[in-house]
Amino acid sequence: MNDTVSNNLQKVRKRIELASTAAGRASDAVKLLAVSKTMPAQAVREAHAAGQLAFGENYIQEGVDKIASLADLPLEWHCIGPIQSNKSKLVAENFAWVHSIDRLKIAERLSAQRPAHLPPLQVCLQVNVDGGNNKSGVAPQELLALAQAVAKLPHLQLRGLMTIPEPAANELAARTVHRQAKELFGSLNAAGVKLDTLSMGMTADLEAAIAEGSTCVRVGTAIFGVRS
Ligand SMILES: *Cc1c(COP(=O)(O)O)cnc(C)c1O
């Protein structure tokens, strides 16, 4: 029995707890999403045995295969990767959450394709806060219009924003991007689009993200090890 995943999870939970305390926030205000992309189903089983229930996948087909092979466990699956139109049906049928919506067309497809027997798909809009040219994510100036349109779709429930900052040179730089995401989150709420989820923070920047108000950190490497 290899208990590395279990030990790693304990360390990550401790990091979340310390960062939350330092920020004056309750440690249960931050949800841990274990990012299992490229990892075998067995690694997910080990994490589940150590008490982890929510998992994130980037690659749709890989995620769907893993979900099927782990259907005996009561897991909550989050799609956090880019979604091509021809993959939206698989996402609508298999995942509980999507963090990576960045255009209306995909949101409309997901809503139309969500099976009636499932609860609404819980969704976040991916926002490109730091303006990286080759990055997915809606531009901040287009965010409000997208949010208002997505909020009207019947089989989606708009929950929040997701951001993937460029790797930052230092903690201060990382925090600037997180702070901008938090400000966008606040301005949408002020505009009447009710959001409760701010999905930001990964292995390298989870402390900075929690300091700036993240409610969901997406952690892969620190739990499952370096991806090959
Ligand atoms: C891979 C990935 C993560 C996890 O990154 P780590 O640095 O391994 O913790 C989180 N979010 C997204 C969108 C990812 O693609």
Short mmCIF file of C-alpha atoms and ligand atoms in Angstrom, two decimals:
data_model
loop_
_atom_site.label_atom_id
_atom_site.label_comp_id
_atom_site.label_asym_id
_atom_site.label_seq_id
_atom_site.Cartn_x
_atom_site.Cartn_y
_atom_site.Cartn_z
CA MET A 1 0.00 0.00 0.00
CA ASN A 2 1.49 3.26 -1.15
CA ASP A 3 0.30 6.11 1.07
CA THR A 4 2.07 8.98 -0.68
CA VAL A 5 -1.18 10.46 -1.96
CA SER A 6 -2.66 10.34 1.52
CA ASN A 7 0.40 12.05 3.04
CA ASN A 8 0.44 14.66 0.29
CA LEU A 9 -3.24 15.40 0.82
CA GLN A 10 -2.61 15.97 4.50
CA LYS A 11 0.16 18.44 3.67
CA VAL A 12 -2.04 20.31 1.19
CA ARG A 13 -4.89 20.50 3.69
CA LYS A 14 -2.42 21.91 6.21
CA ARG A 15 -1.26 24.54 3.70
CA ILE A 16 -4.88 25.56 3.09
CA GLU A 17 -5.54 25.74 6.82
CA LEU A 18 -2.46 27.87 7.50
CA ALA A 19 -3.16 30.22 4.60
CA SER A 20 -6.79 30.58 5.63
CA THR A 21 -5.86 31.34 9.22
CA ALA A 22 -3.26 33.87 8.11
CA ALA A 23 -5.93 35.58 6.00
CA GLY A 24 -8.43 35.58 8.84
CA ARG A 25 -10.70 33.20 6.96
CA ALA A 26 -12.37 29.97 8.11
CA SER A 27 -10.49 26.94 6.74
CA ASP A 28 -13.73 25.44 5.44
CA ALA A 29 -14.24 28.56 3.30
CA VAL A 30 -11.80 27.07 0.80
CA LYS A 31 -12.66 23.92 -1.12
CA LEU A 32 -9.89 21.61 -2.34
CA LEU A 33 -10.25 20.28 -5.87
CA ALA A 34 -7.76 17.46 -6.54
CA VAL A 35 -6.58 17.73 -10.15
CA SER A 36 -6.09 14.17 -11.37
CA LYS A 37 -5.35 14.83 -15.06
CA THR A 38 -2.87 12.30 -16.50
CA MET A 39 -3.04 10.28 -13.29
CA PRO A 40 -4.45 6.72 -13.24
CA ALA A 41 -7.80 5.90 -11.67
CA GLN A 42 -5.92 4.10 -8.90
CA ALA A 43 -4.43 7.41 -7.71
CA VAL A 44 -7.96 8.83 -7.48
CA ARG A 45 -8.99 5.79 -5.42
CA GLU A 46 -6.13 6.46 -3.02
CA ALA A 47 -7.16 10.09 -2.66
CA HIS A 48 -10.77 9.06 -2.09
CA ALA A 49 -9.64 6.60 0.60
CA ALA A 50 -7.94 9.58 2.27
CA GLY A 51 -11.20 11.52 2.27
CA GLN A 52 -11.05 13.50 -1.00
CA LEU A 53 -14.32 13.70 -2.96
CA ALA A 54 -13.90 16.45 -5.58
CA PHE A 55 -11.64 15.89 -8.61
CA GLY A 56 -10.70 18.01 -11.60
CA GLU A 57 -9.89 16.83 -15.13
CA ASN A 58 -8.59 18.84 -18.10
CA TYR A 59 -8.85 16.45 -21.01
CA ILE A 60 -12.45 15.51 -21.71
CA GLN A 61 -12.05 11.98 -23.05
CA GLU A 62 -9.54 11.04 -20.37
CA GLY A 63 -11.85 12.45 -17.72
CA VAL A 64 -14.91 10.63 -19.03
CA ASP A 65 -13.03 7.30 -19.10
CA LYS A 66 -11.85 7.84 -15.53
CA ILE A 67 -15.33 8.82 -14.35
CA ALA A 68 -16.70 5.59 -15.84
CA SER A 69 -14.06 3.42 -14.21
CA LEU A 70 -14.66 5.07 -10.83
CA ALA A 71 -18.47 5.03 -10.99
CA ASP A 72 -18.58 2.89 -7.82
CA LEU A 73 -17.31 5.85 -5.76
CA PRO A 74 -19.42 8.92 -4.81
CA LEU A 75 -17.11 11.47 -6.45
CA GLU A 76 -17.80 15.01 -7.69
CA TRP A 77 -16.18 15.67 -11.07
CA HIS A 78 -15.11 19.11 -12.31
CA CYS A 79 -14.11 19.89 -15.90
CA ILE A 80 -11.33 22.48 -15.79
CA GLY A 81 -9.92 22.29 -19.33
CA PRO A 82 -10.81 23.84 -22.67
CA ILE A 83 -14.02 22.52 -24.27
CA GLN A 84 -14.34 22.11 -28.02
CA SER A 85 -17.88 22.12 -29.41
CA ASN A 86 -17.70 18.47 -30.38
CA LYS A 87 -16.90 17.52 -26.76
CA SER A 88 -19.60 19.58 -25.02
CA LYS A 89 -22.11 16.71 -24.92
CA LEU A 90 -19.66 14.46 -23.08
CA VAL A 91 -19.08 17.22 -20.56
CA ALA A 92 -22.81 17.90 -20.09
CA GLU A 93 -23.48 14.20 -19.49
CA ASN A 94 -20.60 13.35 -17.19
CA PHE A 95 -19.46 16.26 -15.05
CA ALA A 96 -21.06 18.06 -12.10
CA TRP A 97 -19.09 21.28 -12.59
CA VAL A 98 -17.35 23.16 -15.40
CA HIS A 99 -14.81 25.89 -14.53
CA SER A 100 -13.68 26.72 -18.04
CA ILE A 101 -16.56 28.41 -19.87
CA ASP A 102 -15.25 31.34 -21.89
CA ARG A 103 -17.85 31.82 -24.61
CA LEU A 104 -21.60 31.79 -24.90
CA LYS A 105 -21.76 29.20 -27.64
CA ILE A 106 -20.25 26.52 -25.39
CA ALA A 107 -22.50 27.50 -22.49
CA GLU A 108 -25.58 27.23 -24.71
CA ARG A 109 -24.55 23.80 -25.92
CA LEU A 110 -23.88 22.58 -22.37
CA SER A 111 -27.28 23.80 -21.22
CA ALA A 112 -29.09 22.21 -24.18
CA GLN A 113 -27.20 18.93 -23.75
CA ARG A 114 -27.52 18.60 -19.97
CA PRO A 115 -29.64 15.47 -19.36
CA ALA A 116 -32.98 16.24 -17.67
CA HIS A 117 -32.45 13.71 -14.88
CA LEU A 118 -29.31 15.48 -13.65
CA PRO A 119 -29.16 18.65 -11.54
CA PRO A 120 -28.10 21.82 -13.38
CA LEU A 121 -24.46 21.91 -14.38
CA GLN A 122 -22.58 24.15 -11.94
CA VAL A 123 -20.43 26.55 -13.93
CA CYS A 124 -17.69 29.14 -13.58
CA LEU A 125 -16.54 31.56 -16.27
CA GLN A 126 -12.84 31.46 -17.04
CA VAL A 127 -11.49 34.99 -17.12
CA ASN A 128 -8.19 36.01 -18.65
CA VAL A 129 -7.21 38.58 -16.03
CA ASP A 130 -3.58 39.09 -17.00
CA GLY A 131 -4.27 39.31 -20.71
CA GLY A 132 -1.93 36.54 -21.89
CA ASN A 133 -2.39 36.47 -25.67
CA ASN A 134 -2.54 32.74 -26.22
CA LYS A 135 -4.71 32.03 -23.26
CA SER A 136 -8.29 30.99 -23.10
CA GLY A 137 -10.61 32.99 -20.94
CA VAL A 138 -13.01 35.85 -21.51
CA ALA A 139 -11.54 39.36 -21.45
CA PRO A 140 -12.52 41.34 -18.32
CA GLN A 141 -14.44 43.93 -20.38
CA GLU A 142 -16.62 41.18 -21.90
CA LEU A 143 -17.23 39.34 -18.65
CA LEU A 144 -20.42 41.03 -17.44
CA ALA A 145 -22.29 40.47 -20.71
CA LEU A 146 -21.24 36.81 -20.80
CA ALA A 147 -22.24 36.31 -17.16
CA GLN A 148 -25.67 37.85 -17.70
CA ALA A 149 -26.29 35.63 -20.72
CA VAL A 150 -25.06 32.44 -19.03
CA ALA A 151 -27.15 33.16 -15.92
CA LYS A 152 -30.28 32.91 -18.08
CA LEU A 153 -29.56 29.41 -19.41
CA PRO A 154 -31.99 26.90 -17.90
CA HIS A 155 -29.77 23.88 -17.25
CA LEU A 156 -26.72 25.73 -15.98
CA GLN A 157 -26.22 27.33 -12.60
CA LEU A 158 -23.69 30.13 -12.75
CA ARG A 159 -21.52 29.89 -9.62
CA GLY A 160 -18.42 31.97 -10.16
CA LEU A 161 -15.16 32.78 -11.87
CA MET A 162 -12.03 30.78 -12.59
CA THR A 163 -8.61 32.13 -13.43
CA ILE A 164 -5.24 30.63 -14.33
CA PRO A 165 -2.55 33.28 -13.81
CA GLU A 166 0.73 33.16 -15.69
CA PRO A 167 3.45 31.78 -13.41
CA ALA A 168 4.46 34.80 -11.34
CA ALA A 169 7.94 35.95 -10.51
CA ASN A 170 7.06 36.33 -6.87
CA GLU A 171 4.25 36.23 -4.35
CA LEU A 172 3.49 39.92 -4.74
CA ALA A 173 3.02 39.61 -8.51
CA ALA A 174 0.84 36.53 -8.03
CA ARG A 175 -1.34 38.38 -5.58
CA THR A 176 -1.94 41.24 -8.01
CA VAL A 177 -3.63 38.91 -10.51
CA HIS A 178 -5.63 37.20 -7.79
CA ARG A 179 -6.74 40.57 -6.47
CA GLN A 180 -7.96 41.63 -9.92
CA ALA A 181 -9.98 38.42 -10.16
CA LYS A 182 -11.48 39.10 -6.76
CA GLU A 183 -12.40 42.64 -7.87
CA LEU A 184 -14.17 41.31 -10.97
CA PHE A 185 -15.99 38.82 -8.75
CA GLY A 186 -17.08 41.69 -6.51
CA SER A 187 -18.19 43.87 -9.39
CA LEU A 188 -20.35 41.10 -10.88
CA ASN A 189 -22.01 40.54 -7.54
CA ALA A 190 -22.58 44.30 -7.28
CA ALA A 191 -24.15 44.23 -10.75
CA GLY A 192 -26.64 41.64 -9.56
CA VAL A 193 -25.01 38.46 -10.91
CA LYS A 194 -24.83 36.40 -7.73
CA LEU A 195 -21.60 34.41 -7.50
CA ASP A 196 -20.22 32.36 -4.60
CA THR A 197 -17.22 30.63 -6.15
CA LEU A 198 -13.80 32.05 -6.95
CA SER A 199 -11.72 29.22 -8.41
CA MET A 200 -8.06 30.21 -8.26
CA GLY A 201 -4.83 28.88 -6.80
CA MET A 202 -2.80 25.82 -7.81
CA THR A 203 0.21 24.03 -6.30
CA ALA A 204 2.53 27.03 -6.65
CA ASP A 205 0.19 29.86 -5.72
CA LEU A 206 -2.50 28.55 -3.42
CA GLU A 207 -1.38 30.67 -0.46
CA ALA A 208 -1.50 33.86 -2.54
CA ALA A 209 -4.90 32.89 -3.95
CA ILE A 210 -6.37 32.18 -0.51
CA ALA A 211 -5.00 35.47 0.80
CA GLU A 212 -6.95 37.23 -1.97
CA GLY A 213 -10.23 35.40 -1.45
CA SER A 214 -10.12 32.13 -3.39
CA THR A 215 -12.95 29.75 -2.42
CA CYS A 216 -11.65 26.80 -4.46
CA VAL A 217 -8.04 25.79 -5.05
CA ARG A 218 -7.23 23.33 -7.84
CA VAL A 219 -4.21 21.26 -6.82
CA GLY A 220 -2.53 18.55 -8.88
CA THR A 221 1.22 18.27 -8.43
CA ALA A 222 1.29 18.68 -4.64
CA ILE A 223 -1.16 15.77 -4.30
CA PHE A 224 -0.30 13.35 -7.09
CA GLY A 225 3.31 14.25 -7.87
CA VAL A 226 4.90 15.70 -11.00
CA ARG A 227 3.13 14.84 -14.26
CA SER A 228 5.23 13.19 -16.96
C1 LIG B 1 -3.15 21.24 -14.19
C2 LIG B 1 -4.08 22.28 -13.67
C3 LIG B 1 -4.14 22.57 -12.30
C4 LIG B 1 -3.24 21.93 -11.27
O1 LIG B 1 -1.93 22.44 -11.38
P1 LIG B 1 -0.77 22.04 -10.36
O2 LIG B 1 0.25 23.10 -10.56
O3 LIG B 1 -0.31 20.68 -10.74
O4 LIG B 1 -1.35 22.07 -8.99
C5 LIG B 1 -5.09 23.49 -11.88
N1 LIG B 1 -5.91 24.12 -12.75
C6 LIG B 1 -5.87 23.88 -14.07
C7 LIG B 1 -6.81 24.59 -14.97
C8 LIG B 1 -4.94 22.96 -14.57
O5 LIG B 1 -4.88 22.75 -15.89
#
